[in-house]
mmCIF file of C-alpha atoms and ligand atoms in Angstrom:
data_model
loop_
_atom_site.group_PDB
_atom_site.id
_atom_site.type_symbol
_atom_site.label_atom_id
_atom_site.label_comp_id
_atom_site.label_asym_id
_atom_site.label_seq_id
_atom_site.Cartn_x
_atom_site.Cartn_y
_atom_site.Cartn_z
ATOM 1 C CA MET A 1 0.000 0.000 0.000
ATOM 2 C CA LYS A 2 1.405 3.303 -1.040
ATOM 3 C CA ILE A 3 1.216 5.991 1.546
ATOM 4 C CA GLN A 4 1.428 9.536 0.534
ATOM 5 C CA VAL A 5 1.085 12.300 3.042
ATOM 6 C CA CYS A 6 -1.207 15.071 1.997
ATOM 7 C CA MET A 7 -0.462 18.478 3.377
ATOM 8 C CA GLY A 8 -2.484 21.171 5.050
ATOM 9 C CA HIS A 9 -6.197 20.662 5.072
ATOM 10 C CA HIS A 10 -5.804 17.652 2.903
ATOM 11 C CA CYS A 11 -4.176 16.009 5.905
ATOM 12 C CA LEU A 12 -7.268 16.343 7.946
ATOM 13 C CA LEU A 13 -9.355 15.055 5.093
ATOM 14 C CA ALA A 14 -6.951 12.179 4.696
ATOM 15 C CA ILE A 15 -7.267 11.314 8.345
ATOM 16 C CA ILE A 16 -11.020 11.370 8.282
ATOM 17 C CA PHE A 17 -10.898 9.319 5.143
ATOM 18 C CA VAL A 18 -8.560 6.803 6.687
ATOM 19 C CA LEU A 19 -10.721 6.593 9.745
ATOM 20 C CA GLN A 20 -13.594 5.635 7.561
ATOM 21 C CA TRP A 21 -11.728 3.306 5.374
ATOM 22 C CA ASN A 22 -12.609 0.374 7.497
ATOM 23 C CA LEU A 23 -16.224 1.197 7.150
ATOM 24 C CA VAL A 24 -18.213 -1.603 5.671
ATOM 25 C CA LEU A 25 -21.794 -1.665 4.635
ATOM 26 C CA PRO A 26 -23.770 -1.399 7.787
ATOM 27 C CA GLN A 27 -25.526 -4.700 7.886
ATOM 28 C CA VAL A 28 -27.559 -6.785 10.175
ATOM 29 C CA ASP A 29 -25.198 -8.923 12.153
ATOM 30 C CA SER A 30 -27.227 -12.072 11.695
ATOM 31 C CA LYS A 31 -26.404 -11.830 7.979
ATOM 32 C CA ASP A 32 -22.794 -12.410 8.888
ATOM 33 C CA LEU A 33 -23.789 -15.791 10.202
ATOM 34 C CA HIS A 34 -25.934 -16.802 7.277
ATOM 35 C CA LEU A 35 -24.132 -18.954 4.731
ATOM 36 C CA THR A 36 -25.148 -20.439 1.428
ATOM 37 C CA PHE A 37 -24.445 -24.112 0.902
ATOM 38 C CA GLU A 38 -21.427 -23.294 -1.252
ATOM 39 C CA GLU A 39 -20.051 -20.894 1.325
ATOM 40 C CA LYS A 40 -20.478 -23.460 4.044
ATOM 41 C CA THR A 41 -18.570 -26.024 1.995
ATOM 42 C CA THR A 42 -15.752 -23.518 1.410
ATOM 43 C CA LEU A 43 -15.667 -22.696 5.099
ATOM 44 C CA ASP A 44 -15.437 -26.365 6.041
ATOM 45 C CA THR A 45 -12.536 -26.896 3.650
ATOM 46 C CA PHE A 46 -10.760 -23.791 4.931
ATOM 47 C CA LYS A 47 -11.314 -24.781 8.533
ATOM 48 C CA GLN A 48 -9.969 -28.254 7.973
ATOM 49 C CA GLN A 49 -6.803 -26.818 6.443
ATOM 50 C CA VAL A 50 -6.031 -24.278 9.149
ATOM 51 C CA ILE A 51 -7.538 -25.454 12.417
ATOM 52 C CA HIS A 52 -4.482 -27.339 13.645
ATOM 53 C CA LEU A 53 -2.398 -24.187 13.173
ATOM 54 C CA LEU A 54 -4.525 -21.898 15.302
ATOM 55 C CA PRO A 55 -2.940 -21.148 18.675
ATOM 56 C CA GLU A 56 -5.869 -19.488 20.424
ATOM 57 C CA GLU A 57 -9.165 -21.149 21.206
ATOM 58 C CA PHE A 58 -11.433 -18.338 19.973
ATOM 59 C CA MET A 59 -9.895 -18.641 16.505
ATOM 60 C CA LYS A 60 -11.314 -22.079 15.954
ATOM 61 C CA SER A 61 -14.898 -20.937 15.620
ATOM 62 C CA ASP A 62 -16.727 -20.503 12.322
ATOM 63 C CA PHE A 63 -17.585 -17.100 13.679
ATOM 64 C CA TYR A 64 -13.911 -16.127 13.473
ATOM 65 C CA LEU A 65 -12.827 -18.079 10.403
ATOM 66 C CA ILE A 66 -15.568 -16.918 8.102
ATOM 67 C CA ARG A 67 -14.183 -13.368 8.113
ATOM 68 C CA TRP A 68 -10.968 -14.249 6.333
ATOM 69 C CA LEU A 69 -12.885 -15.894 3.534
ATOM 70 C CA ARG A 70 -15.278 -12.999 3.230
ATOM 71 C CA ALA A 71 -12.441 -10.469 3.257
ATOM 72 C CA ARG A 72 -10.736 -12.395 0.478
ATOM 73 C CA ASN A 73 -13.756 -13.059 -1.647
ATOM 74 C CA TRP A 74 -13.974 -16.739 -0.718
ATOM 75 C CA ASP A 75 -10.547 -17.535 -2.102
ATOM 76 C CA ILE A 76 -9.132 -20.119 0.294
ATOM 77 C CA SER A 77 -5.519 -19.514 -0.589
ATOM 78 C CA ASP A 78 -5.765 -15.723 -0.180
ATOM 79 C CA ALA A 79 -7.713 -16.135 3.041
ATOM 80 C CA LYS A 80 -5.001 -18.419 4.400
ATOM 81 C CA THR A 81 -2.312 -15.885 3.561
ATOM 82 C CA MET A 82 -4.229 -13.177 5.353
ATOM 83 C CA LEU A 83 -4.909 -15.339 8.381
ATOM 84 C CA PHE A 84 -1.297 -16.520 8.644
ATOM 85 C CA ASP A 85 -0.041 -12.939 8.408
ATOM 86 C CA THR A 86 -2.270 -12.184 11.348
ATOM 87 C CA LEU A 87 -1.026 -15.140 13.378
ATOM 88 C CA LYS A 88 2.518 -13.988 12.734
ATOM 89 C CA TRP A 89 1.702 -10.419 13.743
ATOM 90 C CA ARG A 90 -0.064 -11.585 16.912
ATOM 91 C CA LYS A 91 2.855 -13.752 17.881
ATOM 92 C CA GLU A 92 5.540 -11.161 17.178
ATOM 93 C CA ASN A 93 3.650 -8.511 19.101
ATOM 94 C CA LYS A 94 2.371 -10.739 21.898
ATOM 95 C CA ILE A 95 -1.187 -9.646 21.223
ATOM 96 C CA HIS A 96 -2.645 -12.549 23.201
ATOM 97 C CA SER A 97 -1.704 -10.797 26.448
ATOM 98 C CA ILE A 98 -2.205 -7.183 25.401
ATOM 99 C CA LEU A 99 -5.450 -6.859 27.354
ATOM 100 C CA GLN A 100 -3.667 -7.689 30.605
ATOM 101 C CA GLU A 101 -1.071 -4.962 30.248
ATOM 102 C CA ASN A 102 -1.207 -1.804 32.303
ATOM 103 C CA TRP A 103 -2.471 0.969 30.055
ATOM 104 C CA SER A 104 -3.309 3.491 32.742
ATOM 105 C CA ASP A 105 -0.913 6.146 31.437
ATOM 106 C CA LEU A 106 -2.328 6.104 27.914
ATOM 107 C CA GLU A 107 -5.917 5.683 29.048
ATOM 108 C CA GLN A 108 -5.572 9.012 30.732
ATOM 109 C CA ASP A 109 -4.210 10.881 27.719
ATOM 110 C CA PHE A 110 -6.122 8.965 25.062
ATOM 111 C CA PRO A 111 -9.503 8.303 26.609
ATOM 112 C CA ALA A 112 -11.601 5.486 25.206
ATOM 113 C CA ASN A 113 -14.656 3.853 26.649
ATOM 114 C CA PHE A 114 -15.874 0.307 26.155
ATOM 115 C CA GLU A 115 -18.819 0.222 28.516
ATOM 116 C CA SER A 116 -21.759 0.719 26.188
ATOM 117 C CA SER A 117 -23.618 -1.289 23.606
ATOM 118 C CA ASP A 118 -26.444 -0.505 21.221
ATOM 119 C CA LYS A 119 -29.936 -1.945 21.355
ATOM 120 C CA MET A 120 -28.785 -4.944 19.353
ATOM 121 C CA PHE A 121 -26.181 -5.545 22.086
ATOM 122 C CA ARG A 122 -23.383 -4.626 19.753
ATOM 123 C CA PRO A 123 -20.402 -3.315 21.687
ATOM 124 C CA ILE A 124 -19.694 0.368 21.187
ATOM 125 C CA CYS A 125 -16.224 1.755 21.582
ATOM 126 C CA THR A 126 -16.253 5.499 22.138
ATOM 127 C CA MET A 127 -13.116 7.530 21.661
ATOM 128 C CA GLU A 128 -12.772 11.159 22.591
ATOM 129 C CA MET A 129 -10.268 11.661 19.870
ATOM 130 C CA GLY A 130 -10.424 15.438 20.020
ATOM 131 C CA GLU A 131 -8.516 15.180 23.281
ATOM 132 C CA TRP A 132 -5.900 12.842 21.958
ATOM 133 C CA ASP A 133 -2.673 14.703 21.464
ATOM 134 C CA PHE A 134 -0.808 12.627 18.932
ATOM 135 C CA ARG A 135 1.785 15.302 18.460
ATOM 136 C CA LEU A 136 2.746 15.360 22.116
ATOM 137 C CA ALA A 137 2.996 11.586 22.178
ATOM 138 C CA VAL A 138 5.284 11.651 19.165
ATOM 139 C CA LEU A 139 7.429 14.429 20.617
ATOM 140 C CA THR A 140 7.812 12.660 23.942
ATOM 141 C CA GLY A 141 8.962 9.457 22.252
ATOM 142 C CA LYS A 142 5.750 7.552 22.884
ATOM 143 C CA SER A 143 4.801 6.656 19.313
ATOM 144 C CA GLN A 144 5.652 2.989 19.716
ATOM 145 C CA ARG A 145 3.639 2.728 22.879
ATOM 146 C CA LEU A 146 0.791 4.621 21.263
ATOM 147 C CA ASN A 147 0.797 2.218 18.325
ATOM 148 C CA ARG A 148 0.500 -0.649 20.763
ATOM 149 C CA TYR A 149 -2.246 1.086 22.708
ATOM 150 C CA LEU A 150 -4.232 1.531 19.499
ATOM 151 C CA ALA A 151 -3.895 -2.190 18.818
ATOM 152 C CA TYR A 152 -5.074 -2.756 22.384
ATOM 153 C CA ILE A 153 -8.205 -0.713 21.661
ATOM 154 C CA ILE A 154 -9.109 -2.886 18.688
ATOM 155 C CA GLU A 155 -8.343 -6.102 20.571
ATOM 156 C CA ARG A 156 -10.504 -4.864 23.411
ATOM 157 C CA TYR A 157 -13.636 -4.090 21.430
ATOM 158 C CA VAL A 158 -13.200 -7.227 19.354
ATOM 159 C CA SER A 159 -13.013 -9.224 22.581
ATOM 160 C CA ASP A 160 -16.322 -7.594 23.559
ATOM 161 C CA VAL A 161 -17.808 -8.955 20.349
ATOM 162 C CA PHE A 162 -16.699 -12.448 21.394
ATOM 163 C CA LYS A 163 -18.134 -11.927 24.868
ATOM 164 C CA ALA A 164 -21.491 -10.866 23.452
ATOM 165 C CA GLN A 165 -21.444 -13.876 21.175
ATOM 166 C CA ALA A 166 -20.644 -16.168 24.089
ATOM 167 C CA ALA A 167 -23.586 -14.657 25.956
ATOM 168 C CA GLY A 168 -25.833 -15.815 23.136
ATOM 169 C CA ARG A 169 -26.233 -12.505 21.326
ATOM 170 C CA ASN A 170 -26.307 -12.374 17.557
ATOM 171 C CA VAL A 171 -23.472 -9.915 17.552
ATOM 172 C CA THR A 172 -20.626 -10.173 15.086
ATOM 173 C CA ARG A 173 -19.252 -6.659 14.955
ATOM 174 C CA ALA A 174 -18.589 -3.603 17.041
ATOM 175 C CA LEU A 175 -19.389 0.008 16.462
ATOM 176 C CA VAL A 176 -16.734 2.677 16.794
ATOM 177 C CA LEU A 177 -17.811 6.152 17.767
ATOM 178 C CA VAL A 178 -15.251 8.895 17.429
ATOM 179 C CA ASP A 179 -15.919 12.190 19.145
ATOM 180 C CA ALA A 180 -13.821 14.612 17.164
ATOM 181 C CA GLU A 181 -14.650 17.733 19.147
ATOM 182 C CA GLY A 182 -11.388 19.591 19.541
ATOM 183 C CA PHE A 183 -9.861 17.978 16.495
ATOM 184 C CA SER A 184 -6.997 20.110 15.282
ATOM 185 C CA LEU A 185 -4.447 20.037 12.543
ATOM 186 C CA ARG A 186 -1.720 20.711 15.055
ATOM 187 C CA LYS A 187 -2.520 17.859 17.432
ATOM 188 C CA HIS A 188 -3.772 15.301 14.971
ATOM 189 C CA ALA A 189 -2.258 15.996 11.611
ATOM 190 C CA CYS A 190 1.413 16.575 12.259
ATOM 191 C CA PRO A 191 3.537 14.754 9.674
ATOM 192 C CA LEU A 192 4.586 12.165 12.222
ATOM 193 C CA CYS A 193 1.044 11.698 13.549
ATOM 194 C CA ILE A 194 -0.522 10.670 10.288
ATOM 195 C CA PRO A 195 1.426 7.423 9.895
ATOM 196 C CA ILE A 196 0.162 6.387 13.339
ATOM 197 C CA LEU A 197 -3.438 6.827 12.259
ATOM 198 C CA ILE A 198 -2.849 5.102 8.967
ATOM 199 C CA ARG A 199 -1.132 2.206 10.643
ATOM 200 C CA TRP A 200 -4.039 1.840 13.011
ATOM 201 C CA THR A 201 -6.669 1.568 10.313
ATOM 202 C CA VAL A 202 -4.476 -0.815 8.360
ATOM 203 C CA THR A 203 -4.267 -2.936 11.517
ATOM 204 C CA MET A 204 -8.062 -3.010 11.664
ATOM 205 C CA GLU A 205 -8.307 -4.052 8.062
ATOM 206 C CA MET A 206 -5.562 -6.599 7.999
ATOM 207 C CA TYR A 207 -5.743 -8.260 11.385
ATOM 208 C CA TYR A 208 -9.340 -7.778 12.455
ATOM 209 C CA PRO A 209 -11.312 -8.000 9.224
ATOM 210 C CA GLN A 210 -15.032 -7.389 9.452
ATOM 211 C CA PHE A 211 -15.068 -6.780 13.165
ATOM 212 C CA THR A 212 -15.801 -3.095 12.849
ATOM 213 C CA ASN A 213 -19.253 -2.396 11.575
ATOM 214 C CA GLU A 214 -19.083 1.338 11.316
ATOM 215 C CA ILE A 215 -16.917 4.179 12.381
ATOM 216 C CA ILE A 216 -19.079 7.140 13.141
ATOM 217 C CA ILE A 217 -17.450 10.486 13.609
ATOM 218 C CA ILE A 218 -19.391 13.047 15.555
ATOM 219 C CA ASN A 219 -18.602 16.692 16.170
ATOM 220 C CA ALA A 220 -16.261 16.762 13.216
ATOM 221 C CA PRO A 221 -15.067 20.254 12.390
ATOM 222 C CA THR A 222 -17.548 21.797 9.983
ATOM 223 C CA THR A 223 -14.811 22.618 7.512
ATOM 224 C CA VAL A 224 -14.307 18.935 6.989
ATOM 225 C CA SER A 225 -16.367 17.074 4.480
ATOM 226 C CA ILE A 226 -16.078 13.707 2.896
ATOM 227 C CA PRO A 227 -12.993 14.014 0.772
ATOM 228 C CA HIS A 228 -13.271 13.907 -2.951
ATOM 229 C CA SER A 229 -9.735 15.073 -3.384
ATOM 230 C CA PRO A 230 -8.246 12.770 -6.009
ATOM 231 C CA GLN A 231 -4.881 13.303 -4.389
ATOM 232 C CA CYS A 232 -6.038 11.831 -1.113
ATOM 233 C CA TYR A 233 -8.112 9.166 -2.715
ATOM 234 C CA GLN A 234 -5.060 8.012 -4.594
ATOM 235 C CA THR A 235 -3.320 7.487 -1.296
ATOM 236 C CA PHE A 236 -5.537 4.694 -0.174
ATOM 237 C CA HIS A 237 -6.736 3.466 -3.467
ATOM 238 C CA ASP A 238 -4.071 0.835 -3.780
ATOM 239 C CA SER A 239 -5.118 -1.327 -0.907
ATOM 240 C CA GLY A 240 -7.576 -3.107 -3.119
ATOM 241 C CA TYR A 241 -10.535 -2.771 -0.842
ATOM 242 C CA LYS A 242 -13.696 -1.599 -2.387
ATOM 243 C CA ARG A 243 -15.801 -0.193 0.309
ATOM 244 C CA ARG A 244 -18.684 2.116 0.315
ATOM 245 C CA ILE A 245 -17.819 5.301 2.026
ATOM 246 C CA GLU A 246 -20.541 6.702 4.012
ATOM 247 C CA SER A 247 -20.649 8.697 7.121
ATOM 248 C CA ILE A 248 -22.977 10.228 9.532
ATOM 249 C CA TRP A 249 -22.150 13.802 10.331
ATOM 250 C CA TYR A 250 -23.556 15.752 13.139
ATOM 251 C CA GLY A 251 -22.835 19.394 13.861
HETATM 252 C C1 NAG B 1 -0.059 0.918 36.268
HETATM 253 O O1 NAG B 1 0.986 1.840 36.023
HETATM 254 C C2 NAG B 1 0.901 3.031 36.789
HETATM 255 C C3 NAG B 1 2.052 3.928 36.361
HETATM 256 O O2 NAG B 1 2.009 4.166 34.993
HETATM 257 C C4 NAG B 1 0.974 2.721 38.269
HETATM 258 O O3 NAG B 1 0.828 3.913 39.028
HETATM 259 C C5 NAG B 1 -0.140 1.743 38.639
HETATM 260 O O4 NAG B 1 -0.017 1.355 39.981
HETATM 261 C C6 NAG B 1 -0.067 0.517 37.725
HETATM 262 N N1 NAG B 1 -1.217 -0.333 38.019
HETATM 263 C C7 NAG B 1 -1.107 -1.641 38.206
HETATM 264 C C8 NAG B 1 -2.385 -2.372 38.470
HETATM 265 O O5 NAG B 1 -0.038 -2.218 38.177
HETATM 266 C C1 NAG B 2 -30.033 -15.166 16.357
HETATM 267 O O1 NAG B 2 -30.380 -15.309 14.991
HETATM 268 C C2 NAG B 2 -31.017 -16.511 14.663
HETATM 269 C C3 NAG B 2 -31.296 -16.555 13.182
HETATM 270 O O2 NAG B 2 -30.525 -15.672 12.459
HETATM 271 C C4 NAG B 2 -32.312 -16.642 15.457
HETATM 272 O O3 NAG B 2 -32.899 -17.878 15.178
HETATM 273 C C5 NAG B 2 -32.006 -16.516 16.941
HETATM 274 O O4 NAG B 2 -33.213 -16.509 17.668
HETATM 275 C C6 NAG B 2 -31.261 -15.240 17.234
HETATM 276 N N1 NAG B 2 -30.887 -15.209 18.636
HETATM 277 C C7 NAG B 2 -31.023 -14.136 19.406
HETATM 278 C C8 NAG B 2 -30.577 -14.284 20.826
HETATM 279 O O5 NAG B 2 -31.496 -13.093 19.010
#
């Protein structure tokens, strides 16, 4: 994926765009669980080929495995590549224990909340991103830790999806709500901040496919609109994902 940093206001547009990149068609979660006969056969074949290689128990469910096939258009070989890349990433970064780490320092500066769910019992992760000072984190040498914290956030809301599922809810995805009040070019769009945001959304796409139903940005600065800038579009065009871009803007 080619990453090109847009300058000035384009940066902000690029960020908003990136934040929405993971957006998939809002859909009823139960649809995620509905398979045609052909899809079921493909899933069974895929499962049989990978199950003995899966280190964590939650990975062995159809609920988890189906996503790799869907993300790769039911191509077993491509789905395997994607899944194995994820296993490698999880191992190298010790993701299996990330939820047990002490995040109190970052939780204070980068507030996120995981307590709520919508009326369909879908977990909602709320982030007060306007308060997040990426620039300060970068300047104080915390970018690595911030990258890890952002992975922690995804792992956390994805784990809530598994919990809801275990509690018998038809939940397959989470909802991400970004409160952008206070969003500023200075804090959020510094040249070294943008790669952090891009990396984060790539992490969502690559290692947690189809776990994020929608990213809704509220209180976005009114000067920001959905970008049509070809320059910015070009930036993310290469990743090969064709997703509908849609957003809900308030204020
Ligand atoms: C977490 O780390 C903070 C310092 O960053 C420390 O004050 C706190 O006691 C730690 N909490 C636990 C449960 O270890
Ligand atoms: C989940 O969905 C299935 C069919 O899609 C339905 O039969 C079942 O009652 C639903 N369960 C809950 C708890 O809503």
